[in-house]
XYZ file of C-alpha atoms in Angstrom:
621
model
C -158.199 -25.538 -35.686
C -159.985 -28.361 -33.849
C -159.958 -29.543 -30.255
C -158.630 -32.795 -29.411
C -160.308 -35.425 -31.676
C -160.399 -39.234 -32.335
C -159.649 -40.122 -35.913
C -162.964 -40.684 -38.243
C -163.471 -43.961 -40.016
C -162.530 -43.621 -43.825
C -163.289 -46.477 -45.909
C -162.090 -46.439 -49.572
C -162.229 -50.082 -50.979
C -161.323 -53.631 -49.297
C -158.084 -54.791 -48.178
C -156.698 -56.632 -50.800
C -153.077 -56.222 -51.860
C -149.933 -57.956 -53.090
C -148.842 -58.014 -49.771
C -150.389 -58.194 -46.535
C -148.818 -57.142 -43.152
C -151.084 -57.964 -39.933
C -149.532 -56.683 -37.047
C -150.951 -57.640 -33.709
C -149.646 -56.496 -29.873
C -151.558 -59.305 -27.644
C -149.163 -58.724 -24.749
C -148.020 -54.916 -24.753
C -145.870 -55.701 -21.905
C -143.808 -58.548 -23.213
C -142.639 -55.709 -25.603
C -143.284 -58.340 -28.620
C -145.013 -57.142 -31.994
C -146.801 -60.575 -33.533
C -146.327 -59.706 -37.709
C -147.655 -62.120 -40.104
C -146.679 -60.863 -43.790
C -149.082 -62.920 -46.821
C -147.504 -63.089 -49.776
C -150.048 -63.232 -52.842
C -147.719 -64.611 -55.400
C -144.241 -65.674 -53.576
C -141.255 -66.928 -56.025
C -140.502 -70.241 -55.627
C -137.507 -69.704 -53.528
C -138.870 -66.116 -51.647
C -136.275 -63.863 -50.213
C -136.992 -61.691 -47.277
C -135.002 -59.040 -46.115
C -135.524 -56.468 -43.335
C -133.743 -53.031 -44.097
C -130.553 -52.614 -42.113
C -130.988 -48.584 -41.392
C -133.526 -45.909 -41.953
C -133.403 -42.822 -44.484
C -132.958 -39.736 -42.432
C -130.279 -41.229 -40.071
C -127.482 -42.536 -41.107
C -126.184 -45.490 -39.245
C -126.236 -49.210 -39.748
C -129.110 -50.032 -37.068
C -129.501 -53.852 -37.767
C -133.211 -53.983 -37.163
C -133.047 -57.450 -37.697
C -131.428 -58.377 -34.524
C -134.742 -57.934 -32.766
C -136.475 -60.536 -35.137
C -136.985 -63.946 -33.784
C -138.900 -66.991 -34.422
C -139.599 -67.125 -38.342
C -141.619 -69.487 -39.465
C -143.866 -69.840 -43.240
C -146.466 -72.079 -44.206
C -147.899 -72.433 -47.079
C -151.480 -74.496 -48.055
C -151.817 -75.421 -44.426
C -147.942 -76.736 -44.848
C -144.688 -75.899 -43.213
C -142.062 -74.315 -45.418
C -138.188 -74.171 -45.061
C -136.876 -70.868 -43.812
C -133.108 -70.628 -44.153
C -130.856 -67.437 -42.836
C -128.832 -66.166 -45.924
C -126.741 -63.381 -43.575
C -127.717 -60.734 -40.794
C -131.220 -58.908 -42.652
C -131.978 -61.668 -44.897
C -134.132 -64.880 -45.433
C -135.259 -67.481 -47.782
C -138.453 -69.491 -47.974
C -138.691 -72.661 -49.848
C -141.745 -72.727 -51.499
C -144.134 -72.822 -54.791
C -144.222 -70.326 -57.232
C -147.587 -68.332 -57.421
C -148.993 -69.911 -54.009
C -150.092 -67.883 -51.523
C -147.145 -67.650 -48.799
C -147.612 -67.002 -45.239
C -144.955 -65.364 -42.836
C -145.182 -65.455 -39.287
C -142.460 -63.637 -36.880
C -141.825 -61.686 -33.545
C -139.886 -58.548 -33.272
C -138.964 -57.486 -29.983
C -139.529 -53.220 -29.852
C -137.856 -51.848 -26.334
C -135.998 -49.167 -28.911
C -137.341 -45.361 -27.486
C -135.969 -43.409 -30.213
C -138.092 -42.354 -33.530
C -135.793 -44.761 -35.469
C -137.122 -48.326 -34.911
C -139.991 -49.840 -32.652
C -141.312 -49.806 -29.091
C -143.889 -51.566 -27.338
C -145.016 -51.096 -23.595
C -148.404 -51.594 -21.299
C -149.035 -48.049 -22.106
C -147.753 -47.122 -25.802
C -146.311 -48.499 -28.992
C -145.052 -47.350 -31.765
C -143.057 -48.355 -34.501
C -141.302 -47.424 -38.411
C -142.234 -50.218 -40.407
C -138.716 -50.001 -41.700
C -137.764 -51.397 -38.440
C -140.951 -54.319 -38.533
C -142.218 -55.103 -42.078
C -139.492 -57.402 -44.049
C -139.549 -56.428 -47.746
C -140.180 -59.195 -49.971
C -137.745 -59.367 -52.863
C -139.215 -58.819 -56.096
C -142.419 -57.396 -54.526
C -141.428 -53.785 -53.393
C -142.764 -51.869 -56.368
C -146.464 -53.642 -55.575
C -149.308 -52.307 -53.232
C -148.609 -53.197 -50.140
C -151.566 -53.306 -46.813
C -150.944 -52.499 -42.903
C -153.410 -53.978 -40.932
C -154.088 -53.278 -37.045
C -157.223 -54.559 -36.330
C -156.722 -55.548 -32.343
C -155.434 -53.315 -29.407
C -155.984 -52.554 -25.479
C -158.703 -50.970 -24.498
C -159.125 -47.157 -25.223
C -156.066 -47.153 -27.249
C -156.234 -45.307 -30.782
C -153.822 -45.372 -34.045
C -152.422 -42.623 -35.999
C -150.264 -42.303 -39.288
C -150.075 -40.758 -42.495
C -150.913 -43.984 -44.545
C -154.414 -43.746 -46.427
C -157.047 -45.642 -44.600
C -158.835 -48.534 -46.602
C -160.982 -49.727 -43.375
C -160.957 -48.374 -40.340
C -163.303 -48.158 -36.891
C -163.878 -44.878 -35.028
C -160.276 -45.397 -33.572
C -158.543 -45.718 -36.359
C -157.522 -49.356 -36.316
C -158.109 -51.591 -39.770
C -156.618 -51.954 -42.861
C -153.959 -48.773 -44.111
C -152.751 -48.680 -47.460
C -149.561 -48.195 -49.475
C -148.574 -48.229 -53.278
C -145.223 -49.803 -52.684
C -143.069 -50.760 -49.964
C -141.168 -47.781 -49.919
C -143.926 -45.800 -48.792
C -144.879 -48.557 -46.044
C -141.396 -47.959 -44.601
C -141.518 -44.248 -44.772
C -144.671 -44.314 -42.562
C -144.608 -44.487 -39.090
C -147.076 -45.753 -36.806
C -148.284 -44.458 -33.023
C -150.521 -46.639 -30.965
C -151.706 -45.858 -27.363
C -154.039 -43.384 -25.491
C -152.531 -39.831 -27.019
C -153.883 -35.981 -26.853
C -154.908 -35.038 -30.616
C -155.537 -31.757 -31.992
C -155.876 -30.599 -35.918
C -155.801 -27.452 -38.372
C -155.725 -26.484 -41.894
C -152.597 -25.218 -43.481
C -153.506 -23.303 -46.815
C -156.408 -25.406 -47.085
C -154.451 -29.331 -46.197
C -155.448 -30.656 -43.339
C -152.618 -31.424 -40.984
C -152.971 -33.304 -37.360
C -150.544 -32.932 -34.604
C -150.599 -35.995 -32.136
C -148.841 -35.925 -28.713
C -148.345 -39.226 -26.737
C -147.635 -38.848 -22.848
C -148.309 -35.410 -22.806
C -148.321 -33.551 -19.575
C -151.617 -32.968 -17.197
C -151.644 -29.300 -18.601
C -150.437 -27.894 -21.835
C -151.463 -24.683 -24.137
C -152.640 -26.887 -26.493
C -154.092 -23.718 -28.376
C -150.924 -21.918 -28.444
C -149.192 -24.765 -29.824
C -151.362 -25.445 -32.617
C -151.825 -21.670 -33.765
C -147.859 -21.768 -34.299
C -147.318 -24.905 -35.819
C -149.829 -23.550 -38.408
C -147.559 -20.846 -38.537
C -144.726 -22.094 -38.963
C -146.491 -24.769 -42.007
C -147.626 -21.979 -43.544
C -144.661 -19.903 -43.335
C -142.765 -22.741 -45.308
C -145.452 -23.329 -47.686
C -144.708 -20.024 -48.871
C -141.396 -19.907 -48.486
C -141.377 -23.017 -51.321
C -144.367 -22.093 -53.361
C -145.213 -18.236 -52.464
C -148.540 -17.157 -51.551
C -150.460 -15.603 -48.309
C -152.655 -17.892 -45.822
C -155.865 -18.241 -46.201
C -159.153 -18.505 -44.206
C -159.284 -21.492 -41.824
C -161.960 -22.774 -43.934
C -160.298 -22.245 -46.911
C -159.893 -24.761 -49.977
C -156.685 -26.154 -50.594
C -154.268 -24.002 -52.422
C -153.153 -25.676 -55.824
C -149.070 -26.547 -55.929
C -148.595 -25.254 -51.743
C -147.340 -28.586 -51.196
C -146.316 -31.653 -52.372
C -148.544 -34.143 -50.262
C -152.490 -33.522 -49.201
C -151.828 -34.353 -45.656
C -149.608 -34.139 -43.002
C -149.264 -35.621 -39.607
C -146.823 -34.971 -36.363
C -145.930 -37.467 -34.076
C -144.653 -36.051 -30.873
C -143.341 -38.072 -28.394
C -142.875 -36.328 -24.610
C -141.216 -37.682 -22.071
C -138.763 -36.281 -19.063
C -135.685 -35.683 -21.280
C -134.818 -36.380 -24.888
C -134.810 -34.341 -28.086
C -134.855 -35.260 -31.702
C -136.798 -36.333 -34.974
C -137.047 -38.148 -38.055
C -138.554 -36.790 -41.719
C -140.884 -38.601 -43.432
C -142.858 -38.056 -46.617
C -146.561 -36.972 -45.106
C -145.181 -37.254 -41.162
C -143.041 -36.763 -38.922
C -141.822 -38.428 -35.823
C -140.527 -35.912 -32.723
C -139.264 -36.950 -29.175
C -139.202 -34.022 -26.917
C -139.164 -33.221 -23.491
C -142.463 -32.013 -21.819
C -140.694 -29.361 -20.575
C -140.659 -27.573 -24.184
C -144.560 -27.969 -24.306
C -146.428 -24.494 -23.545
C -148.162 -23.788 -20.476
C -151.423 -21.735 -20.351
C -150.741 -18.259 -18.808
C -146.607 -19.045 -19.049
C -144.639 -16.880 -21.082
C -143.091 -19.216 -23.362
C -139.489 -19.337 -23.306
C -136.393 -21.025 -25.023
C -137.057 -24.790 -24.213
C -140.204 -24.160 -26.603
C -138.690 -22.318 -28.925
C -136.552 -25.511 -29.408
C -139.667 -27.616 -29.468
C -140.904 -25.428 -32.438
C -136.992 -25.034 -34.225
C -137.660 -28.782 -34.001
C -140.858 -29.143 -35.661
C -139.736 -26.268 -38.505
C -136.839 -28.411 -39.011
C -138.472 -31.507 -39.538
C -141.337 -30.105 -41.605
C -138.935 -28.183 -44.126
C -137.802 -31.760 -44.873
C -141.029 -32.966 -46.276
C -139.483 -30.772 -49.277
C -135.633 -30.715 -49.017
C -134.020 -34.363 -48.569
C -137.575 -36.537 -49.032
C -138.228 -35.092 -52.435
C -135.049 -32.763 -53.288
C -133.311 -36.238 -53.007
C -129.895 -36.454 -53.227
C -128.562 -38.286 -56.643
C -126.972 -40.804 -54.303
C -129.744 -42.109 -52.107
C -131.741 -42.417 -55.144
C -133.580 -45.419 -55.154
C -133.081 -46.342 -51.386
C -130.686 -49.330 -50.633
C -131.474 -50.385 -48.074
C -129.258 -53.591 -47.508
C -126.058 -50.952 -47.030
C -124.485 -48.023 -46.509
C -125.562 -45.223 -49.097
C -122.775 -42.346 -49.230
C -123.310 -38.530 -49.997
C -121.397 -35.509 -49.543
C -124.194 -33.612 -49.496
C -125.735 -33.668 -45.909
C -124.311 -30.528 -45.430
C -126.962 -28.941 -47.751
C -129.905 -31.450 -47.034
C -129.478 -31.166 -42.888
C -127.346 -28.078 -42.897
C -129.446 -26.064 -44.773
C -132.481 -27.329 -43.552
C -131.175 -26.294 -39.931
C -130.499 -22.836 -41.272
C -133.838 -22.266 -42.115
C -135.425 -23.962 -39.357
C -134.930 -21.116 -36.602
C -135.299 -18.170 -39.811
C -139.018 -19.725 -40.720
C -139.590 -19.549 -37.280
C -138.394 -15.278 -37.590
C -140.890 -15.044 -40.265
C -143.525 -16.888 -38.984
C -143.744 -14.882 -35.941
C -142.600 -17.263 -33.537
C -140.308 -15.639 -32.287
C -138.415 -12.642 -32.341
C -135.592 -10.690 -33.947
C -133.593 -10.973 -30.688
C -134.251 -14.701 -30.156
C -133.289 -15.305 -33.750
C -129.921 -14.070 -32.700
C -129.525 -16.229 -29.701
C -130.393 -19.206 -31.595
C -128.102 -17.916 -34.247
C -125.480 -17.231 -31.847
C -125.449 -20.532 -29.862
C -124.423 -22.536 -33.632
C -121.676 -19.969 -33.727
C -119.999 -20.763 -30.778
C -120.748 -24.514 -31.173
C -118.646 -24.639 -34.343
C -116.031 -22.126 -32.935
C -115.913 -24.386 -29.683
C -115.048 -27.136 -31.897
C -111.331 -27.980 -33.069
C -112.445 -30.220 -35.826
C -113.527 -27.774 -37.460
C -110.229 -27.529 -39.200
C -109.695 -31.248 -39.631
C -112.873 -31.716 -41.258
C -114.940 -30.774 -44.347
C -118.633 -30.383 -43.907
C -118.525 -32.628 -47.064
C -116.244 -35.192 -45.247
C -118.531 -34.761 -42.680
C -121.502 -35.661 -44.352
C -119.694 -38.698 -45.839
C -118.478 -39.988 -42.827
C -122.147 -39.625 -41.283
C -121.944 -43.634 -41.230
C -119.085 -44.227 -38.916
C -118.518 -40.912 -36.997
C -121.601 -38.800 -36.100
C -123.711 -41.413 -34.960
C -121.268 -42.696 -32.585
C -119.489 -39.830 -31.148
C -116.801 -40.358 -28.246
C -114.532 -38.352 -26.314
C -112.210 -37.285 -29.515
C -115.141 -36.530 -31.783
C -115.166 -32.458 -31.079
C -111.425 -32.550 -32.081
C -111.551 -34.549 -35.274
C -115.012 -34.023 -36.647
C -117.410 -31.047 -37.510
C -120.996 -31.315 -37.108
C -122.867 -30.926 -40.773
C -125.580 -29.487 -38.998
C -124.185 -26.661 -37.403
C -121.549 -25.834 -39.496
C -123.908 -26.860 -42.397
C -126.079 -23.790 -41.323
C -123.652 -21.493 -41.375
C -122.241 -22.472 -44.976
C -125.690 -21.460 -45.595
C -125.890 -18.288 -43.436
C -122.990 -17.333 -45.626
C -124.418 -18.036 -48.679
C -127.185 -16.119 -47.781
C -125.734 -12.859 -46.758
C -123.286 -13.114 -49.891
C -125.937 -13.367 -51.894
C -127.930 -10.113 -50.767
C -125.090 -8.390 -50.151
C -124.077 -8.377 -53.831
C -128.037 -7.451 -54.340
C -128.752 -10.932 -56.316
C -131.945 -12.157 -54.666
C -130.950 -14.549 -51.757
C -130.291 -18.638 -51.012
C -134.427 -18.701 -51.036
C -134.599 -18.013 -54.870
C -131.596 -20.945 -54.396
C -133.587 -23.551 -53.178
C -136.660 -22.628 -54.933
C -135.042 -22.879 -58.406
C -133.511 -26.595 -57.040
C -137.205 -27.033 -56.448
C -138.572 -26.443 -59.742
C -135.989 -28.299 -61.413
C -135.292 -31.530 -59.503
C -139.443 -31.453 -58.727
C -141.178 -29.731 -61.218
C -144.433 -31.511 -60.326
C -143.620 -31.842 -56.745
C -142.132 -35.443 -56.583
C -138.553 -35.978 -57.316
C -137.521 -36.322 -60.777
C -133.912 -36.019 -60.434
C -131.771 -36.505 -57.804
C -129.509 -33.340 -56.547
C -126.025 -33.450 -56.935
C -123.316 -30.625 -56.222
C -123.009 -29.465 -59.500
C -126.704 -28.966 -59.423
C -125.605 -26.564 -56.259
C -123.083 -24.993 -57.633
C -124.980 -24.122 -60.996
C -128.467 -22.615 -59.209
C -125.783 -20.564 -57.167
C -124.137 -19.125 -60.252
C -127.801 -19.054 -61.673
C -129.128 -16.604 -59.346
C -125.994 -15.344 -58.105
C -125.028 -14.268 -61.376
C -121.601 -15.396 -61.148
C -119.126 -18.605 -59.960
C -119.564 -19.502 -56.555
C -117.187 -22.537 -57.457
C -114.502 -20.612 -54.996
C -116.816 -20.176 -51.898
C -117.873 -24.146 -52.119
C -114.299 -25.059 -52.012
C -113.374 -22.975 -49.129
C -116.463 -23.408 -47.019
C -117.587 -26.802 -48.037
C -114.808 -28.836 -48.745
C -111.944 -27.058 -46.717
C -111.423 -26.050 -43.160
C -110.971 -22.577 -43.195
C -112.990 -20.383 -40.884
C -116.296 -18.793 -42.002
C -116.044 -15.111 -42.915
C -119.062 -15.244 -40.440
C -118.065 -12.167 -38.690
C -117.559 -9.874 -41.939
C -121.215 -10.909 -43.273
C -122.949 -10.298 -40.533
C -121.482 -6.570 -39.585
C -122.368 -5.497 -43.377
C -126.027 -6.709 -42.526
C -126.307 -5.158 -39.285
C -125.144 -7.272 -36.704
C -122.565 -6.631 -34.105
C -120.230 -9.105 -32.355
C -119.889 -8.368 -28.576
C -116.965 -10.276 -26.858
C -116.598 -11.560 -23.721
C -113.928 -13.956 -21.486
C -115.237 -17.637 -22.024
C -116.389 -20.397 -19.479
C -113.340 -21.310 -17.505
C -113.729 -24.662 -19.255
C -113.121 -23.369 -22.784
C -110.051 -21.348 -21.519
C -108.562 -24.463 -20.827
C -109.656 -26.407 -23.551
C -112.123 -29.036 -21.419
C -115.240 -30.474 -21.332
C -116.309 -31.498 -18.078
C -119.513 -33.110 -15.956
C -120.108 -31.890 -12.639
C -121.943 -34.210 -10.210
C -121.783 -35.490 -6.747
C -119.092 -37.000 -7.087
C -117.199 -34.317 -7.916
C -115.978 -32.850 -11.551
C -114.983 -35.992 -14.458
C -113.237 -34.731 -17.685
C -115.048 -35.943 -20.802
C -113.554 -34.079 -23.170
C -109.933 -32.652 -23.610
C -110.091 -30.169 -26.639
C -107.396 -29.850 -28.985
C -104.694 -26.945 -28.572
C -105.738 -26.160 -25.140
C -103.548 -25.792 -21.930
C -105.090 -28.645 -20.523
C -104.019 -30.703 -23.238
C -100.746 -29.787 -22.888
C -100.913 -30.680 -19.306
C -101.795 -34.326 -20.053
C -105.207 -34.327 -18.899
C -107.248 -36.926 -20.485
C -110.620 -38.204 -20.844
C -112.574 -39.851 -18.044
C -110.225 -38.323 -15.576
C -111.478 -37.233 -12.247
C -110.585 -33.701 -11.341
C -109.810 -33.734 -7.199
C -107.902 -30.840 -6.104
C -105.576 -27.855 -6.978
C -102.286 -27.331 -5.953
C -101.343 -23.152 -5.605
C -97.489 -22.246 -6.523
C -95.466 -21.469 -3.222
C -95.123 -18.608 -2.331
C -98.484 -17.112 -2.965
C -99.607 -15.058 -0.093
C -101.913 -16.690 1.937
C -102.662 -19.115 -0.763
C -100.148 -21.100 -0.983
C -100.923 -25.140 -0.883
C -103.126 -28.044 -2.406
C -106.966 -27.272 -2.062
C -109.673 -29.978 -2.582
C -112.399 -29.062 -5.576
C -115.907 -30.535 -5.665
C -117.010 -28.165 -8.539
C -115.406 -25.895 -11.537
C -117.396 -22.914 -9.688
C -114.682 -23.977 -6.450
C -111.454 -24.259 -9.408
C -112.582 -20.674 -10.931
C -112.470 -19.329 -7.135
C -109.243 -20.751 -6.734
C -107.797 -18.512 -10.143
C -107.433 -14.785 -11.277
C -109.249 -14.303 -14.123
C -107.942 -15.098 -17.556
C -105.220 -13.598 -19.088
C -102.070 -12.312 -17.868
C -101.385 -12.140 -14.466
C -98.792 -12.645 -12.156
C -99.749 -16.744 -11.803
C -98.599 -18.618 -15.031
C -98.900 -22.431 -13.578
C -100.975 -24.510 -11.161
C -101.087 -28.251 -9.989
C -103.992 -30.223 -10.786
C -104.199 -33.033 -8.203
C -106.776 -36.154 -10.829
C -107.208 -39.236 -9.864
C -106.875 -41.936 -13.136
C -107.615 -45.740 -13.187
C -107.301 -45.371 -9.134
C -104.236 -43.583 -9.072
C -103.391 -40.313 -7.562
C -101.670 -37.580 -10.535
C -100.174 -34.462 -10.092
C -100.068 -32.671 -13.950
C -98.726 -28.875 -14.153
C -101.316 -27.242 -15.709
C -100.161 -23.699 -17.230
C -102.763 -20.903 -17.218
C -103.762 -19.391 -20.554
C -101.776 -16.737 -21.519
C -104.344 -15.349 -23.452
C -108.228 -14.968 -23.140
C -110.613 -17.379 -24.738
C -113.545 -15.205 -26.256
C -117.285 -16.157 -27.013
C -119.191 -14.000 -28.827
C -122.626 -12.784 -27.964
C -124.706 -11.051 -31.230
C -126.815 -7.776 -30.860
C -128.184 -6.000 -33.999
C -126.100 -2.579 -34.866
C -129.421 -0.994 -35.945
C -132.912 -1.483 -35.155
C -134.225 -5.065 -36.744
C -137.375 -2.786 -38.589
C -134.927 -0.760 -40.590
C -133.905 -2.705 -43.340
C -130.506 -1.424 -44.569
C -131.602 -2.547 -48.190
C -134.772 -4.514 -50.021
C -132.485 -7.886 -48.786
C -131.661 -7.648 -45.500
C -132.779 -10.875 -44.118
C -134.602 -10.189 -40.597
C -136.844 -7.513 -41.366
């Protein structure tokens, strides 16, 4: 490992290629990237087209509704530019003639999807910036950043042809694919570096705060690389100094982006990167027992490094090549993000990141998101996954109660899978994914793309028998998991307890000054049945007369003052209550019936110590 470090000039030949993309920021805080693409050898009538969304999340983004002011000239001569339809262009001009391209793209987009630009920061996906030009994609393409403020520095994963001391020049790529699947940070950012098996890896942190365990957090991101390394190609680690192993990974390099700021959380896969928001809450502090918030900053960077292998090179069959004008449909994100979220928090078990008993928390919390869902029996995970386009990206009040999230649920197809597996003493989902591996990316760059039979038929492989039953009950119906049974036979216990007093009546609610507003009104639940609804404000409670002393309507600020209000759940002499909302300025009174029964959650505990392995496949030892 390394202290924190300014990129080295690398210079490997000049920066000539088929197409040219110079990128300038002259006034950060106009929030305007300045992108002239050159064209070596331009058709005569040169279509341009700017990729409507970004593998790894699947929504229609329309990047090209921050792109203004298009212009091309070409031998010192303006040419035509005509709009064909909302991510496309065409230039009139000759055939073989050096084109240029000149246009603005506005970046005030935080996420890791698109582009942002600021006095202090910018970064950007060149899927979001860089227009492809038709006909050209499979040719070498050049990012050049030769100009920024003062004391800023660049990172990303794109081989350096020329570059200064702080990284900014001339970055190559073979095709435009590759350009798009690279992101790009900019700005005056904390980096540190270590060796993985031998491949050097560099973990960059913009905005960080004052004071961070900067050591801590590189010794277990090394963990956790390494733990996954082996996990897809076996092996142990090696000395810090070591050489790279041969076939431990399927790239040379690898960089993390991490974004902090004051709240946010998420991530987007790339090839040889990785781009993380996170709060800076999750970051370690020196002399600070770590506690959850960074084990979710480190579930978070297992999760997004795991995909470096499974979903950016075990593609599946239907996002294979990238099209990136539309829409591009699989059924299988329930493996690629499902199964990747399994393993995230597992690695993290076996890297020594954490321990048996915060496995199980993490473990427990997908649980009782997916049993605190009602969609759940709508739903498919492969529906889910499917419908990615028009339903998870843009969830609403109904969303828990007609969709499941591929993710969660996704995880626990696999958990299942898992503990079937070593149960019946066949190896486990590991030797699963690893024979996927070899198959689909036998020299590790995809060769095939993955489809469900491919699934189905490493299951059986390793298995030793049809699993054609459990993938139509747990992937593509809406049964409930037989997570309970699994995990008993490998040593888990489920410990029950009464539920929030929201999920006893089937709500989700915000508390804030202003008192408690209903977001969510779950399917089946009492308060359903009462006619609560959505953005309803919850006022008061009215108390059945007579009830000693009791008796009368009582004003709520909180759902701490409605549970003090209530016996606890279950039966009991009180079977119905008032509840006094206020909707579109009016003043409701809804009956609202008390559960008759109690909601449970579950908590997990292991039924024997996590050391003794009740056989060679129990999976937390």
């Amino acid at each position: 490992m390394s202290a924190p470090s300014s990129p080295s000039a690398q210079v490997s030949g000049p920066a000539v290629a088929a197409l040219h993309y110079a990128v300038a920021l002259p006034e950060p805080h106009t929030h305007l990237l300045q992108v002239t693409l050159t064209i070596a050898q331009p058709s005569a009538t040169q279509t341009l087209m700017l990729p409507v969304w970004i593998p790894g999340s699947y929504l229609v983004r329309e990047f090209a509704r921050h792109v203004q002011g298009m212009t091309a000239r070409q031998s010192g001569r303006a040419c035509p530019v005509t709009t064909l339809d909302k991510h496309r262009w065409q230039v009139s001009c000759r055939a073989g003639v050096p084109l240029e391209v000149h246009y603005v793209v506005y970046a005030h987009d935080a996420s890791v999807r698109a582009a942002w630009l600021d006095a202090e920061r910018c970064f950007f996906n060149p899927a979001a910036v860089c227009v492809q030009a038709e006909g050209h994609a499979h040719l070498p393409h050049v990012l050049a950043l030769t100009e920024a403020p003062a004391g800023w520095e660049l990172a990303t994963a794109l081989p350096a042809q020329e570059v200064d001391a702080r990284g900014l020049g001339c970055y190559a790529a073979p095709d435009y694919d590759t350009l798009a699947d690279s992101p790009v940070e900019l700005g005056r950012f904390w980096s540190g570096s270590f060796t993985a098996h031998g491949i050097p890896h560099r973990l960059v942190i913009s905005q960080p705060p004052p004071s961070f365990d900067a050591d801590r957090l590189l010794a277990d991101t090394r963990r956790i690389c390494e733990a996954e390394m082996r996990f897809w190609h076996g092996g142990t680690p090696p000395d810090a100094d070591a050489q790279p192993s041969p076939g431990m990974a399927p790239f040379d390099h690898y960089l993390f982006l991490l974004h902090t700021v004051q709240d946010g959380y998420g991530g987007l896969e790339h090839g040889t990167s990785t781009a993380l928001i996170a709060s800076r809450k999750t970051l370690p502090r020196p002399g600070v027992r770590p506690g959850d918030d960074y084990t979710t900053l480190l579930g978070l960077i297992s999760h997004e490094y795991f995909h470096a292998w499974n979903v950016k090179r075990l593609r599946p069959a239907d996002l294979l090549p990238y099209d990136y004008t539309q829409e591009s449909y699989t059924s299988l994100l329930w493996f690629f993000e499902g199964i990747t979220s399994y393993y995230d928090d597992l690695l993290l078990l076996r890297a020594g990141c954490i321990d048996a008993a915060t496995y199980l928390r993490q473990l427990d919390r997908a649980i009782e998101q997916v049993r605190a869902t009602p969609g759940r029996h709508v739903q498919s995970v492969a529906d889910a996954s499917r419908d990615a386009w028009i339903k998870y990206y843009r969830p609403d009040e109904h969303t828990p109660n007609a969709t499941v999230s591929y993710y969660t649920k996704g995880a626990l197809v696999a958990l299942c899978l898992d503990l079937t597996l070593r149960e019946e003493g066949h190896a486990s989902l590991d030797d699963v994914m690893r024979l996927l591996w070899q198959r689909c990316c036998p020299q590790g760059h995809t060769q095939k793309g993955l489809t469900e039979a491919d699934v189905a038929d490493a299951l059986e492989t390793v298995g030793g028998r049809s699993f054609a039953r459990e993938l139509r009950q747990w992937v593509h119906g809406t049964a409930e998991l037989p997570v309970e049974k699994l995990l008993s036979l490998h040593g888990v216990r489920i410990l029950r307890s009464a539920a929030s007093l929201p999920r006893q009546w089937g709500l989700r609610c915000q508390e804030s000054p202003a008192g408690i507003q209903i977001q969510t009104v779950l399917r089946g639940g009492v308060a359903e049945a009462a006619g609560l609804a959505p953005g309803d404000e919850w006022l008061g409670v009215e108390l059945p007369d007579p009830l000693p002393g009791s008796h009368g309507a009582w004003r709520v600020a909180t759902l701490a003052d409605v549970e003090a209000l209530l016996p606890p759940p279950g039966p009991s002499g009180l079977r119905e209550v008032t509840a006094l909302v206020a909707r579109d300025r009016r003043l409701l009174r809804l009956p609202l019936g008390l559960p008759a029964t109690t909601v449970q959650q579950w908590k997990l505990g292991f039924s024997r110590p996590p050391g003794n392995r009740a056989h060679k496949h129990w999976p937390w030892a």
